[in-house]
Amino acid sequence: LSQLFRPLDLLGMVYRTIRQGVIDMEAMYKLIDTPTEVGDRPDAPALKVKSGEVRFDHVRFGYDPDREILHDVSFTVPAGRTLAIVGPSGAGKSTIARTLFRFYDIQQGRIMIDGQDIAAVTQSSLRAAIGIVPQDMVLFNDTVGYNIGYGREGASQAEIEAAARAASIHDFIMRLPQGYDTRVGERGLKLSGGEKQRVAIARTLLKDPPVLVLDEATSALDSRTETEIQDVLRNIARKRTTLIVAHRLSTVVDADEIIVLDQGRVVERGRHADLVRADGLYAVMWTRQASEREEPVSEPALSDLR
Ligand code: ADP
Ligand code: MG
């Protein structure tokens, strides 16, 4: 497990990114987990996104081929709809997000966007189509304006501010000593988890991708900020194909479909009400979270579900 933060790799990546002029912020996300080189096939065409349907078709994957993590995972997210992925820690939720972004090639099955196998198209076109709001955002050692504007090359200050407003971070930025020109990151102002997440959301809003992947991590936030961020996320999910890794089930009540993942298998699927009625793993999780909602001071919220 190489979950360690490696500053030298990061520097190299930032350098390459700047040199290539590629808008590939999500590569940052990759660094937090294991980078394995995945290459473009010769003459690979660009992905052509029409409506943004995402499909996992009998996907089998293990980081180590001898230890399969995803066992025959299948689902379809119709264009514009929302799929929520829930389940215990280690179930493979983030792995699904990583394979969709093609940080890794799967061992069996297919992952498709609008009928095109993601392994057959160029990585740059795939990554341009998907926006990820990760759990732990890594910021550039640059200004907060740069960090948001990175979502789209050539974005104007007005567009950056509009995205920041939509992500509920504009007012905060205006109170910083130099506003949008304030330096942030390791060598600048330290932002809180919630502030970084809102910067990530603003950047994704600017990128305006047809497919959105949200790794919700709002349990660390105070409840007002959490509600605010969830409203923003709901809004940006509305018109696009969205995969949400949900830690709090209250955020998936409205999802078009929920899959419950346990040890790399889809053990239940359906809408919220169906799953509560089915009285399986989802119902157990829901009941437990309901009691935690009633006693807010008792336990830290579901850190075991992450
Ligand atoms: P979840 O997001 O549901 O908590 P993950 O998808 O992160 O679960 O992990 C699923 C399984 O894959 C776990 O057993 C985890 O230990 C393993 N795993 C995750 N990342 C890696 C990695 N980079 N290398 C090897 N194993 C990994
Ligand atoms: Mg995870």
Tab-separated table of C-alpha atoms and ligand atoms in Angstrom:
chain	number	residue	atom	x	y	z
A	1	LEU	CA	0.000	0.000	0.000
A	2	SER	CA	1.633	3.195	-1.045
A	3	GLN	CA	-0.781	5.653	0.421
A	4	LEU	CA	2.081	7.872	1.509
A	5	PHE	CA	2.255	11.322	0.128
A	6	ARG	CA	5.309	11.640	-2.069
A	7	PRO	CA	6.325	15.241	-2.639
A	8	LEU	CA	8.884	14.444	-5.326
A	9	ASP	CA	6.389	12.553	-7.460
A	10	LEU	CA	3.985	15.360	-6.952
A	11	LEU	CA	6.494	17.953	-8.072
A	12	GLY	CA	7.337	15.892	-11.118
A	13	MET	CA	3.688	15.524	-11.940
A	14	VAL	CA	3.011	19.210	-11.538
A	15	TYR	CA	5.977	19.997	-13.726
A	16	ARG	CA	4.865	17.569	-16.431
A	17	THR	CA	1.330	18.826	-16.206
A	18	ILE	CA	2.383	22.424	-16.631
A	19	ARG	CA	4.785	21.503	-19.405
A	20	GLN	CA	2.134	19.614	-21.310
A	21	GLY	CA	-0.491	22.199	-20.543
A	22	VAL	CA	-2.872	19.422	-19.754
A	23	ILE	CA	-5.895	20.009	-17.587
A	24	ASP	CA	-5.510	16.891	-15.563
A	25	MET	CA	-6.044	17.897	-12.019
A	26	GLU	CA	-7.423	14.525	-11.152
A	27	ALA	CA	-3.960	13.113	-11.614
A	28	MET	CA	-3.488	14.510	-8.140
A	29	TYR	CA	-6.056	12.080	-6.928
A	30	LYS	CA	-4.097	9.261	-8.430
A	31	LEU	CA	-0.979	10.170	-6.492
A	32	ILE	CA	-2.756	9.670	-3.231
A	33	ASP	CA	-3.257	6.068	-4.221
A	34	THR	CA	-1.016	3.886	-6.274
A	35	PRO	CA	0.107	5.067	-9.649
A	36	THR	CA	0.429	2.253	-12.147
A	37	GLU	CA	1.117	3.304	-15.667
A	38	VAL	CA	-1.786	2.785	-17.989
A	39	GLY	CA	-1.047	3.554	-21.596
A	40	ASP	CA	-2.971	4.625	-24.683
A	41	ARG	CA	-3.252	1.972	-27.344
A	42	PRO	CA	-1.636	2.957	-30.619
A	43	ASP	CA	-4.075	5.048	-32.661
A	44	ALA	CA	-6.582	5.137	-29.821
A	45	PRO	CA	-9.449	7.461	-30.750
A	46	ALA	CA	-10.776	10.161	-28.452
A	47	LEU	CA	-13.841	9.363	-26.372
A	48	LYS	CA	-16.940	10.897	-27.894
A	49	VAL	CA	-19.377	11.772	-25.183
A	50	LYS	CA	-22.937	12.052	-26.394
A	51	SER	CA	-25.193	11.696	-23.413
A	52	GLY	CA	-22.814	10.362	-20.765
A	53	GLU	CA	-24.119	6.882	-19.975
A	54	VAL	CA	-21.730	4.957	-17.719
A	55	ARG	CA	-21.719	1.194	-17.694
A	56	PHE	CA	-19.781	-1.418	-15.726
A	57	ASP	CA	-20.172	-4.778	-17.388
A	58	HIS	CA	-19.028	-7.795	-15.332
A	59	VAL	CA	-15.973	-5.954	-14.052
A	60	ARG	CA	-13.297	-7.911	-12.210
A	61	PHE	CA	-10.320	-6.094	-10.806
A	62	GLY	CA	-7.563	-6.461	-8.236
A	63	TYR	CA	-4.630	-4.123	-7.592
A	64	ASP	CA	-2.703	-7.326	-7.309
A	65	PRO	CA	-4.063	-9.795	-9.877
A	66	ASP	CA	-3.857	-12.531	-7.247
A	67	ARG	CA	-6.187	-10.682	-4.938
A	68	GLU	CA	-9.397	-9.734	-6.692
A	69	ILE	CA	-11.131	-6.712	-5.145
A	70	LEU	CA	-14.099	-6.156	-7.474
A	71	HIS	CA	-15.953	-9.374	-8.199
A	72	ASP	CA	-18.192	-9.259	-11.236
A	73	VAL	CA	-19.522	-5.730	-10.704
A	74	SER	CA	-22.208	-4.602	-13.154
A	75	PHE	CA	-24.342	-1.483	-13.230
A	76	THR	CA	-25.561	1.130	-15.656
A	77	VAL	CA	-25.977	4.792	-14.892
A	78	PRO	CA	-28.231	6.251	-17.575
A	79	ALA	CA	-27.270	9.669	-18.906
A	80	GLY	CA	-27.985	12.400	-16.409
A	81	ARG	CA	-28.889	10.022	-13.590
A	82	THR	CA	-27.303	9.480	-10.185
A	83	LEU	CA	-25.932	6.226	-8.869
A	84	ALA	CA	-24.974	6.018	-5.217
A	85	ILE	CA	-22.417	3.494	-4.052
A	86	VAL	CA	-22.599	2.626	-0.371
A	87	GLY	CA	-21.126	-0.077	1.805
A	88	PRO	CA	-18.657	-0.761	4.576
A	89	SER	CA	-15.088	0.449	4.613
A	90	GLY	CA	-12.888	-1.519	2.246
A	91	ALA	CA	-15.843	-2.717	0.161
A	92	GLY	CA	-14.310	-1.309	-3.031
A	93	LYS	CA	-16.231	1.945	-3.476
A	94	SER	CA	-13.223	4.125	-4.203
A	95	THR	CA	-11.822	1.360	-6.393
A	96	ILE	CA	-14.863	1.698	-8.653
A	97	ALA	CA	-14.156	5.426	-8.977
A	98	ARG	CA	-10.487	4.759	-9.746
A	99	THR	CA	-11.216	2.182	-12.430
A	100	LEU	CA	-13.726	4.515	-14.096
A	101	PHE	CA	-11.030	7.158	-14.296
A	102	ARG	CA	-8.721	4.420	-15.576
A	103	PHE	CA	-6.040	4.773	-12.979
A	104	TYR	CA	-5.877	1.018	-13.466
A	105	ASP	CA	-6.871	-1.381	-16.180
A	106	ILE	CA	-9.380	-3.973	-15.113
A	107	GLN	CA	-8.684	-7.680	-15.519
A	108	GLN	CA	-12.050	-8.769	-16.893
A	109	GLY	CA	-15.234	-7.200	-18.180
A	110	ARG	CA	-15.695	-3.752	-19.641
A	111	ILE	CA	-16.236	-0.198	-18.489
A	112	MET	CA	-18.028	1.913	-21.039
A	113	ILE	CA	-19.065	5.503	-21.526
A	114	ASP	CA	-21.695	5.924	-24.208
A	115	GLY	CA	-20.897	2.460	-25.515
A	116	GLN	CA	-17.152	3.071	-25.860
A	117	ASP	CA	-14.747	0.918	-23.890
A	118	ILE	CA	-12.705	3.320	-21.769
A	119	ALA	CA	-9.604	1.159	-22.252
A	120	ALA	CA	-9.763	1.786	-26.003
A	121	VAL	CA	-9.904	5.592	-26.008
A	122	THR	CA	-7.232	8.123	-25.132
A	123	GLN	CA	-6.750	8.783	-21.454
A	124	SER	CA	-6.761	12.521	-21.978
A	125	SER	CA	-10.210	12.408	-23.592
A	126	LEU	CA	-11.501	10.116	-20.850
A	127	ARG	CA	-10.209	12.371	-18.107
A	128	ALA	CA	-11.567	15.450	-19.795
A	129	ALA	CA	-15.030	13.885	-19.609
A	130	ILE	CA	-14.943	13.086	-15.900
A	131	GLY	CA	-14.779	15.447	-12.968
A	132	ILE	CA	-13.798	14.080	-9.595
A	133	VAL	CA	-14.386	15.812	-6.311
A	134	PRO	CA	-12.068	13.778	-4.122
A	135	GLN	CA	-12.163	13.265	-0.394
A	136	ASP	CA	-8.796	14.851	0.165
A	137	MET	CA	-8.027	17.660	-2.151
A	138	VAL	CA	-4.397	18.482	-2.890
A	139	LEU	CA	-3.916	22.147	-3.703
A	140	PHE	CA	-1.230	23.723	-5.830
A	141	ASN	CA	1.181	26.063	-4.096
A	142	ASP	CA	-0.371	28.948	-5.928
A	143	THR	CA	-3.202	31.405	-5.482
A	144	VAL	CA	-6.697	30.324	-4.635
A	145	GLY	CA	-7.828	31.851	-7.943
A	146	TYR	CA	-5.332	29.704	-9.845
A	147	ASN	CA	-6.485	26.617	-7.998
A	148	ILE	CA	-10.077	27.186	-9.084
A	149	GLY	CA	-9.227	28.421	-12.587
A	150	TYR	CA	-7.285	25.232	-13.217
A	151	GLY	CA	-10.625	23.598	-13.943
A	152	ARG	CA	-10.702	25.244	-17.315
A	153	GLU	CA	-7.904	26.751	-19.299
A	154	GLY	CA	-8.559	30.373	-20.138
A	155	ALA	CA	-11.361	30.897	-17.627
A	156	SER	CA	-11.967	34.570	-16.902
A	157	GLN	CA	-11.920	36.074	-13.419
A	158	ALA	CA	-15.692	36.518	-13.663
A	159	GLU	CA	-16.159	32.827	-14.464
A	160	ILE	CA	-13.872	31.825	-11.608
A	161	GLU	CA	-15.863	33.977	-9.205
A	162	ALA	CA	-19.169	32.609	-10.459
A	163	ALA	CA	-17.943	29.056	-9.836
A	164	ALA	CA	-16.693	30.058	-6.387
A	165	ARG	CA	-20.057	31.597	-5.575
A	166	ALA	CA	-21.863	28.459	-6.668
A	167	ALA	CA	-19.553	26.420	-4.449
A	168	SER	CA	-20.198	28.718	-1.446
A	169	ILE	CA	-16.561	29.741	-1.157
A	170	HIS	CA	-16.585	33.229	-2.704
A	171	ASP	CA	-17.414	35.099	0.497
A	172	PHE	CA	-14.695	33.235	2.344
A	173	ILE	CA	-12.156	34.093	-0.368
A	174	MET	CA	-13.130	37.771	-0.292
A	175	ARG	CA	-12.247	37.846	3.406
A	176	LEU	CA	-8.721	36.503	2.775
A	177	PRO	CA	-5.882	39.052	2.966
A	178	GLN	CA	-5.392	39.176	-0.806
A	179	GLY	CA	-8.690	37.750	-1.958
A	180	TYR	CA	-8.314	35.516	-5.002
A	181	ASP	CA	-4.587	36.300	-5.100
A	182	THR	CA	-3.963	34.755	-1.683
A	183	ARG	CA	-1.492	31.917	-1.877
A	184	VAL	CA	-2.677	28.576	-0.557
A	185	GLY	CA	-1.283	25.076	-0.179
A	186	GLU	CA	1.735	23.719	1.626
A	187	ARG	CA	3.629	26.979	1.388
A	188	GLY	CA	0.657	29.288	1.699
A	189	LEU	CA	-2.486	29.640	3.697
A	190	LYS	CA	-3.743	26.344	5.071
A	191	LEU	CA	-7.364	25.742	4.192
A	192	SER	CA	-9.614	23.487	6.220
A	193	GLY	CA	-10.947	20.244	4.761
A	194	GLY	CA	-14.284	21.861	3.982
A	195	GLU	CA	-12.691	24.888	2.323
A	196	LYS	CA	-10.493	22.683	0.149
A	197	GLN	CA	-13.473	20.602	-0.812
A	198	ARG	CA	-15.315	23.724	-1.894
A	199	VAL	CA	-12.317	24.794	-3.968
A	200	ALA	CA	-12.496	21.349	-5.616
A	201	ILE	CA	-16.194	21.804	-6.260
A	202	ALA	CA	-15.649	25.253	-7.761
A	203	ARG	CA	-12.946	23.856	-10.026
A	204	THR	CA	-15.222	21.033	-11.132
A	205	LEU	CA	-18.028	23.494	-11.818
A	206	LEU	CA	-15.684	25.379	-14.122
A	207	LYS	CA	-14.627	22.168	-15.833
A	208	ASP	CA	-18.282	21.329	-16.380
A	209	PRO	CA	-17.764	17.638	-17.150
A	210	PRO	CA	-20.555	15.372	-18.421
A	211	VAL	CA	-19.667	12.707	-15.844
A	212	LEU	CA	-19.176	13.507	-12.199
A	213	VAL	CA	-17.659	11.366	-9.449
A	214	LEU	CA	-18.114	12.535	-5.877
A	215	ASP	CA	-16.280	10.936	-3.020
A	216	GLU	CA	-18.258	12.459	-0.204
A	217	ALA	CA	-16.312	13.132	2.912
A	218	THR	CA	-18.434	15.525	4.787
A	219	SER	CA	-18.373	13.789	8.152
A	220	ALA	CA	-15.424	15.920	9.231
A	221	LEU	CA	-17.359	19.119	8.622
A	222	ASP	CA	-19.638	20.954	10.967
A	223	SER	CA	-23.243	20.287	10.149
A	224	ARG	CA	-23.976	23.698	8.687
A	225	THR	CA	-21.096	23.452	6.220
A	226	GLU	CA	-22.073	19.887	5.460
A	227	THR	CA	-25.622	20.861	4.571
A	228	GLU	CA	-24.311	23.718	2.455
A	229	ILE	CA	-21.897	21.480	0.546
A	230	GLN	CA	-24.515	18.817	0.026
A	231	ASP	CA	-26.867	21.363	-1.478
A	232	VAL	CA	-24.133	22.449	-3.857
A	233	LEU	CA	-23.312	18.857	-4.789
A	234	ARG	CA	-26.956	18.034	-5.364
A	235	ASN	CA	-27.184	20.989	-7.673
A	236	ILE	CA	-24.196	20.112	-9.809
A	237	ALA	CA	-25.280	16.448	-9.934
A	238	ARG	CA	-28.697	17.352	-11.238
A	239	LYS	CA	-28.027	17.455	-14.940
A	240	ARG	CA	-25.100	15.095	-15.269
A	241	THR	CA	-24.334	11.453	-14.906
A	242	THR	CA	-23.139	11.187	-11.318
A	243	LEU	CA	-21.565	8.486	-9.213
A	244	ILE	CA	-21.612	9.297	-5.527
A	245	VAL	CA	-19.657	7.352	-2.987
A	246	ALA	CA	-21.862	8.093	-0.033
A	247	HIS	CA	-20.915	7.839	3.587
A	248	ARG	CA	-24.095	9.319	4.937
A	249	LEU	CA	-27.148	7.571	3.654
A	250	SER	CA	-29.251	10.687	4.123
A	251	THR	CA	-27.545	11.994	0.989
A	252	VAL	CA	-28.611	9.061	-1.215
A	253	VAL	CA	-32.313	8.986	-0.451
A	254	ASP	CA	-33.014	10.647	-3.800
A	255	ALA	CA	-30.516	8.688	-5.917
A	256	ASP	CA	-31.954	6.998	-8.998
A	257	GLU	CA	-30.238	3.803	-7.978
A	258	ILE	CA	-28.208	2.711	-4.978
A	259	ILE	CA	-25.821	-0.201	-5.064
A	260	VAL	CA	-24.668	-1.736	-1.822
A	261	LEU	CA	-21.165	-3.054	-2.108
A	262	ASP	CA	-19.775	-5.563	0.361
A	263	GLN	CA	-16.350	-7.127	-0.084
A	264	GLY	CA	-16.298	-6.174	-3.734
A	265	ARG	CA	-19.692	-7.598	-4.619
A	266	VAL	CA	-22.943	-5.841	-5.311
A	267	VAL	CA	-25.111	-7.400	-2.623
A	268	GLU	CA	-28.182	-5.186	-2.999
A	269	ARG	CA	-29.462	-2.631	-5.454
A	270	GLY	CA	-32.516	-0.465	-5.815
A	271	ARG	CA	-33.967	2.789	-4.631
A	272	HIS	CA	-33.869	3.872	-1.022
A	273	ALA	CA	-37.401	2.805	-0.103
A	274	ASP	CA	-36.985	-0.608	-1.750
A	275	LEU	CA	-33.747	-1.216	0.105
A	276	VAL	CA	-35.163	-0.221	3.465
A	277	ARG	CA	-38.035	-2.619	2.838
A	278	ALA	CA	-35.690	-5.411	1.732
A	279	ASP	CA	-34.355	-5.533	5.283
A	280	GLY	CA	-30.786	-6.389	4.312
A	281	LEU	CA	-27.421	-4.682	4.799
A	282	TYR	CA	-28.728	-1.302	3.625
A	283	ALA	CA	-31.585	-1.420	6.113
A	284	VAL	CA	-29.146	-2.205	8.906
A	285	MET	CA	-26.926	0.729	7.906
A	286	TRP	CA	-29.933	3.027	7.630
A	287	THR	CA	-31.249	2.093	11.068
A	288	ARG	CA	-27.864	2.589	12.643
A	289	GLN	CA	-27.419	5.992	11.033
A	290	ALA	CA	-30.935	7.001	12.046
A	291	SER	CA	-30.122	6.370	15.697
A	292	GLU	CA	-26.925	8.397	15.321
A	293	ARG	CA	-28.906	11.258	13.836
A	294	GLU	CA	-31.084	11.265	16.922
A	295	GLU	CA	-28.147	11.301	19.312
A	296	PRO	CA	-25.750	13.692	17.639
A	297	VAL	CA	-23.377	13.929	20.596
A	298	SER	CA	-22.919	10.215	21.171
A	299	GLU	CA	-20.518	8.925	18.523
A	300	PRO	CA	-18.336	10.230	15.736
A	301	ALA	CA	-20.445	9.823	12.628
A	302	LEU	CA	-19.862	6.542	10.888
A	303	SER	CA	-16.169	6.782	10.416
A	304	ASP	CA	-16.276	3.015	9.960
A	305	LEU	CA	-18.301	3.406	6.804
A	306	ARG	CA	-15.645	5.343	5.042
B	1	ADP	P1	-13.730	1.692	0.086
B	1	ADP	O1	-13.571	2.936	-0.718
B	1	ADP	O2	-15.050	1.008	-0.124
B	1	ADP	O3	-13.472	1.897	1.541
B	1	ADP	P2	-11.424	0.791	-1.417
B	1	ADP	O4	-11.933	0.730	-2.797
B	1	ADP	O5	-10.575	1.931	-1.043
B	1	ADP	O6	-12.642	0.617	-0.384
B	1	ADP	O7	-10.614	-0.532	-1.104
B	1	ADP	C1	-11.086	-1.815	-1.421
B	1	ADP	C2	-10.002	-2.839	-1.110
B	1	ADP	O8	-8.897	-2.607	-1.951
B	1	ADP	C3	-9.478	-2.800	0.313
B	1	ADP	O9	-9.261	-4.139	0.723
B	1	ADP	C4	-8.179	-2.063	0.196
B	1	ADP	O10	-7.280	-2.502	1.169
B	1	ADP	C5	-7.713	-2.453	-1.186
B	1	ADP	N1	-6.918	-1.382	-1.792
B	1	ADP	C6	-7.303	-0.088	-1.942
B	1	ADP	N2	-6.350	0.620	-2.578
B	1	ADP	C7	-5.346	-0.241	-2.828
B	1	ADP	C8	-4.084	-0.122	-3.468
B	1	ADP	N3	-3.672	1.037	-3.975
B	1	ADP	N4	-3.300	-1.239	-3.537
B	1	ADP	C9	-3.713	-2.413	-3.028
B	1	ADP	N5	-4.896	-2.600	-2.423
B	1	ADP	C10	-5.710	-1.530	-2.322
B	2	MG	MG	-13.067	4.975	-0.143
